[in-house]
Short mmCIF file of C-alpha atoms in Angstrom, two decimals:
data_model
loop_
_atom_site.label_atom_id
_atom_site.label_comp_id
_atom_site.label_asym_id
_atom_site.label_seq_id
_atom_site.Cartn_x
_atom_site.Cartn_y
_atom_site.Cartn_z
CA MET A 20 -28.53 -17.77 3.37
CA ARG A 21 -25.50 -15.40 3.15
CA ASP A 22 -24.53 -14.07 -0.27
CA ASP A 23 -21.06 -13.89 -1.74
CA ALA A 24 -20.63 -10.14 -0.78
CA SER A 25 -21.18 -10.92 2.96
CA TRP A 26 -18.60 -13.58 2.82
CA ASP A 27 -16.23 -11.38 0.94
CA GLU A 28 -16.40 -8.66 3.52
CA ASP A 29 -15.77 -11.01 6.39
CA VAL A 30 -12.71 -12.45 4.54
CA ARG A 31 -11.53 -9.08 3.53
CA LEU A 32 -11.62 -7.91 7.15
CA ALA A 33 -9.80 -11.02 8.30
CA VAL A 34 -6.97 -10.32 5.74
CA PHE A 35 -6.48 -6.65 6.61
CA ARG A 36 -6.84 -7.14 10.35
CA ALA A 37 -4.31 -9.89 10.44
CA PHE A 38 -1.85 -7.77 8.52
CA ALA A 39 -2.38 -4.80 10.77
CA ALA A 40 -2.08 -6.71 14.04
CA HIS A 41 0.43 -9.19 13.24
CA GLY A 42 2.39 -8.12 10.07
CA ARG A 43 1.27 -11.23 8.22
CA ALA A 44 -1.59 -12.56 6.22
CA PRO A 45 -4.10 -14.74 7.96
CA SER A 46 -3.39 -18.49 8.21
CA ALA A 47 -5.66 -21.01 6.42
CA PRO A 48 -7.57 -21.66 9.67
CA GLU A 49 -8.00 -18.12 10.28
CA LEU A 50 -9.30 -17.61 6.70
CA ALA A 51 -11.76 -20.64 7.16
CA ASP A 52 -13.05 -19.11 10.44
CA ALA A 53 -13.93 -15.95 8.61
CA ALA A 54 -15.86 -17.95 6.04
CA GLY A 55 -18.03 -20.01 8.32
CA GLY A 56 -15.43 -22.79 8.78
CA SER A 57 -14.92 -23.34 4.94
CA LEU A 58 -11.51 -22.69 3.46
CA ALA A 59 -13.14 -23.25 -0.02
CA VAL A 60 -15.50 -20.38 0.59
CA ALA A 61 -12.66 -18.21 1.86
CA LYS A 62 -10.61 -18.80 -1.25
CA GLN A 63 -13.49 -18.07 -3.57
CA ALA A 64 -13.90 -14.80 -1.65
CA LEU A 65 -10.14 -14.06 -1.96
CA HIS A 66 -10.39 -14.28 -5.76
CA ARG A 67 -13.30 -12.08 -5.82
CA LEU A 68 -11.46 -9.58 -3.72
CA ALA A 69 -8.51 -9.79 -6.05
CA ASP A 70 -10.64 -9.22 -9.01
CA ALA A 71 -11.98 -6.22 -7.33
CA HIS A 72 -8.33 -4.89 -6.54
CA HIS A 73 -8.74 -5.26 -2.80
CA LEU A 74 -5.80 -7.44 -2.59
CA VAL A 75 -3.22 -9.49 -4.72
CA LEU A 76 -2.77 -13.28 -4.84
CA ASP A 77 0.05 -15.27 -6.07
CA GLU A 78 -0.06 -18.48 -8.09
CA CYS A 79 -0.54 -20.44 -4.85
CA GLU A 80 -3.53 -18.28 -3.72
CA HIS A 81 -1.45 -16.71 -1.04
CA VAL A 82 -2.01 -13.02 -0.29
CA VAL A 83 1.15 -11.12 -1.23
CA LEU A 84 -0.36 -7.53 -1.10
CA ALA A 85 -3.17 -5.96 0.77
CA HIS A 86 -2.30 -2.19 0.67
CA PRO A 87 -0.64 -0.83 2.62
CA PHE A 88 0.62 -4.26 3.76
CA ALA A 89 2.84 -6.77 1.95
CA ALA A 90 3.63 -10.29 2.75
CA LYS A 91 7.16 -10.05 1.17
CA SER A 92 9.88 -7.37 0.89
CA LEU A 93 9.27 -4.86 -1.73
CA GLY A 94 12.04 -2.57 -0.55
CA PHE A 95 10.61 -1.27 2.79
CA SER A 96 10.49 -2.41 6.51
CA VAL A 97 8.04 -0.58 8.70
CA MET A 98 8.71 -1.06 12.47
CA GLY A 99 6.21 -0.02 15.01
CA SER A 100 6.35 -0.38 18.87
CA HIS A 101 4.70 -3.75 18.68
CA THR A 102 4.64 -4.95 15.00
CA LEU A 103 7.04 -5.20 12.05
CA TRP A 104 5.50 -5.03 8.57
CA TRP A 105 6.69 -5.17 5.05
CA GLY A 106 5.61 -1.89 3.41
CA GLY A 107 4.09 -2.37 -0.13
CA CYS A 108 6.00 0.66 -1.42
CA ALA A 109 7.02 4.31 -0.27
CA TRP A 110 3.37 5.33 -0.39
CA ASP A 111 2.12 2.35 1.66
CA SER A 112 4.94 2.49 4.19
CA PHE A 113 3.98 6.06 5.02
CA ALA A 114 0.39 5.07 5.22
CA ILE A 115 0.70 2.52 7.90
CA PRO A 116 0.87 4.59 11.03
CA HIS A 117 -2.24 6.61 9.74
CA LEU A 118 -4.21 3.40 9.40
CA VAL A 119 -3.25 1.30 12.52
CA ASP A 120 -4.59 2.89 15.59
CA GLY A 121 -2.08 1.38 17.90
CA GLU A 122 0.93 2.41 15.96
CA PRO A 123 0.92 6.23 15.63
CA GLU A 124 4.72 6.37 14.80
CA VAL A 125 6.85 3.95 12.83
CA LEU A 126 10.36 3.64 11.60
CA VAL A 127 10.41 3.23 7.80
CA ALA A 128 13.72 1.71 6.45
CA THR A 129 14.89 1.39 2.89
CA ARG A 130 17.80 1.85 0.51
CA CYS A 131 18.18 4.33 -2.31
CA PRO A 132 17.83 2.38 -5.66
CA GLY A 133 20.15 4.84 -7.25
CA CYS A 134 23.17 4.53 -4.98
CA GLY A 135 22.35 1.98 -2.25
CA GLN A 136 22.46 4.54 0.50
CA PRO A 137 20.31 3.40 3.51
CA HIS A 138 17.65 5.44 4.85
CA ALA A 139 15.52 5.45 8.03
CA LEU A 140 12.72 7.88 8.65
CA VAL A 141 10.49 8.28 11.53
CA VAL A 142 6.91 8.73 10.07
CA ASN A 143 3.94 9.60 12.34
CA ARG A 144 0.43 11.02 12.03
CA THR A 145 1.24 14.54 13.33
CA GLU A 146 3.60 15.95 10.63
CA PRO A 147 5.87 14.95 7.70
CA PRO A 148 9.27 13.61 8.50
CA GLU A 149 12.17 15.92 7.92
CA GLY A 150 14.67 15.21 5.13
CA THR A 151 15.77 15.84 1.60
CA GLN A 152 14.79 12.41 0.28
CA VAL A 153 12.38 12.28 -2.62
CA ALA A 154 10.00 9.52 -3.80
CA HIS A 155 9.85 8.49 -7.44
CA PHE A 156 6.60 6.84 -8.83
CA LEU A 157 7.46 5.14 -12.11
CA VAL A 158 3.95 3.97 -13.17
CA ALA A 159 1.16 6.60 -13.85
CA ALA A 160 -2.05 6.28 -11.80
CA ALA A 161 -4.25 5.02 -14.61
CA ARG A 162 -1.83 2.04 -15.09
CA MET A 163 -1.01 1.14 -11.62
CA TRP A 164 -3.01 -2.12 -11.47
CA ASP A 165 -1.83 -3.32 -14.96
CA ASP A 166 1.05 -5.06 -13.00
CA VAL A 167 0.65 -3.95 -9.38
CA LEU A 168 3.74 -5.71 -8.06
CA HIS A 169 5.80 -3.93 -10.61
CA THR A 170 4.05 -0.68 -9.85
CA CYS A 171 4.76 -1.04 -6.02
CA GLY A 172 8.28 -2.18 -6.52
CA ASN A 173 8.99 1.07 -8.35
CA GLN A 174 7.47 3.58 -5.89
CA ARG A 175 10.79 4.01 -4.07
CA LEU A 176 12.65 6.54 -2.00
CA PHE A 177 15.86 8.11 -3.30
CA CYS A 178 18.60 10.36 -1.78
CA CYS A 179 17.61 13.17 -4.16
CA GLU A 180 16.54 13.77 -7.69
CA SER A 181 19.88 13.32 -9.13
CA CYS A 182 19.90 9.77 -7.80
CA VAL A 183 16.53 9.32 -9.59
CA ASP A 184 17.97 10.55 -12.85
CA ALA A 185 21.07 8.26 -12.49
CA TRP A 186 18.92 5.21 -11.84
CA LEU A 187 16.70 6.00 -14.70
CA ALA A 188 19.64 6.32 -17.01
CA GLU A 189 21.05 3.13 -15.84
CA THR A 190 17.86 1.18 -16.18
CA GLY A 191 16.64 2.88 -19.40
CA GLN A 192 13.21 3.90 -18.00
CA ALA A 193 11.26 7.13 -18.48
CA LYS A 194 10.76 9.53 -15.55
CA GLY A 195 7.55 9.34 -13.66
CA SER A 196 6.55 11.62 -10.88
CA VAL A 197 8.96 12.90 -8.12
CA LEU A 198 7.52 13.78 -4.69
CA ASP A 199 9.18 15.38 -1.71
CA LEU A 200 8.60 13.91 1.64
CA VAL A 201 5.92 16.34 2.64
CA THR A 202 3.89 15.47 -0.56
CA LEU A 203 4.46 11.80 -0.01
CA TRP A 204 3.09 12.02 3.68
CA ARG A 205 0.05 14.01 2.54
CA LEU A 206 -0.64 11.44 -0.14
CA ALA A 207 -0.39 8.52 2.36
CA ARG A 208 -2.24 10.28 5.24
CA GLY A 209 -5.89 9.56 4.38
CA TRP A 210 -5.68 7.38 1.27
CA TYR A 211 -6.59 4.11 3.16
CA GLU A 212 -8.94 5.72 5.65
CA GLY A 213 -11.59 3.16 6.77
CA ARG A 214 -9.92 0.16 5.20
CA LEU A 215 -9.87 -1.69 8.46
CA GLU A 216 -13.53 -1.19 9.00
CA ARG A 217 -16.63 -2.89 7.73
CA GLY A 218 -18.18 -1.46 4.60
CA TYR A 219 -15.05 0.14 3.28
CA ARG A 220 -15.51 1.25 -0.40
CA ARG A 221 -12.55 1.91 -2.85
CA ARG A 222 -12.42 5.35 -4.36
CA GLU A 223 -14.09 6.02 -7.73
CA PRO A 224 -11.83 7.74 -10.38
CA GLY A 225 -13.35 11.23 -9.69
CA SER A 226 -12.81 11.09 -5.86
CA ALA A 227 -9.36 9.56 -6.33
CA ALA A 228 -8.36 12.41 -8.70
CA ALA A 229 -9.80 14.99 -6.24
CA TYR A 230 -7.70 13.37 -3.43
CA PHE A 231 -4.56 13.49 -5.48
CA ALA A 232 -5.18 17.25 -6.27
CA GLU A 233 -5.64 18.02 -2.60
CA THR A 234 -2.06 16.71 -1.87
CA GLY A 235 -0.80 18.79 -4.92
CA LEU A 236 -0.65 16.08 -7.34
CA THR A 237 -2.23 16.95 -10.69
CA GLY A 238 -1.53 16.58 -14.40
CA PRO A 239 -1.72 13.51 -16.67
CA PHE A 240 0.36 11.32 -14.44
CA TRP A 241 -2.22 11.51 -11.67
CA ALA A 242 -5.27 11.21 -13.94
CA ALA A 243 -6.94 8.31 -12.11
CA ALA A 244 -8.63 5.27 -13.59
CA ALA A 245 -11.14 2.81 -12.21
CA GLY A 246 -9.47 0.57 -9.65
CA VAL A 247 -6.72 2.83 -8.42
#
C-alpha cells in the first residue's frame, strides 16, 4: 500500500510539470490521474505540499503558486518559444529559463511600480541580461513565507534605485534589498535546480544562506529561515 509521501511526490510532479509544459496548473482530472484516480487523495496531497511550502493554495483549493510558476498575474509575464507563463516575481521570472529544458531563452515583461515604465528583458541561461534596471525585495528571507503572495507581489523590477525610493516614500514602506540584474540572474540561476525531477528536496536554512552568499547576498536581510 502506498504511503502519503509517495502520493505527495506524484501530485507535486503533476503540478510542476503541468506549469512547466503548459503555463497552467493541472486540471482536476490530471490531478486525479496523478493520485491513482482519486481527486480526494490528490487534494489531501496538495494540502500537505502547501504545508511544506512546495506550493500555495487559495481558499478554493486551487494552486496559485508553484515557484517559479504562478496561476495568476503577480506583475510579470514570461514568454518562451512555446509557452507563456505568469512569473511569481522578479526572482521566479528570471528562473524559468534555467528550469524548463525546452525554453532556454524567454522574454520577461513587467512595469516599474514606481513610475509605470514598461520593461521587457530577454533572459537566458548563458549570461545576465543587459540593463540598468534593479530588483527590490521588500520582505526579508526569514519572513518570506509569512504571507508569500505579499512577498512575491513585492519582488519587483524598477527603472533604477530612485524609482524604488519614490515608491517606498509613496507607499510608506521600509527599504528592503536592491539587486542589480546580474545579481538577480545569479540568484535565479540555480535556486530551483531539480524541482521538476522526482526526489526534489527544498534547501535547509544553512544551504539556502550559503547559496545566497555565493550570489553576493549576505547580511541580516538574507539570513535564511526554515522553509525559504
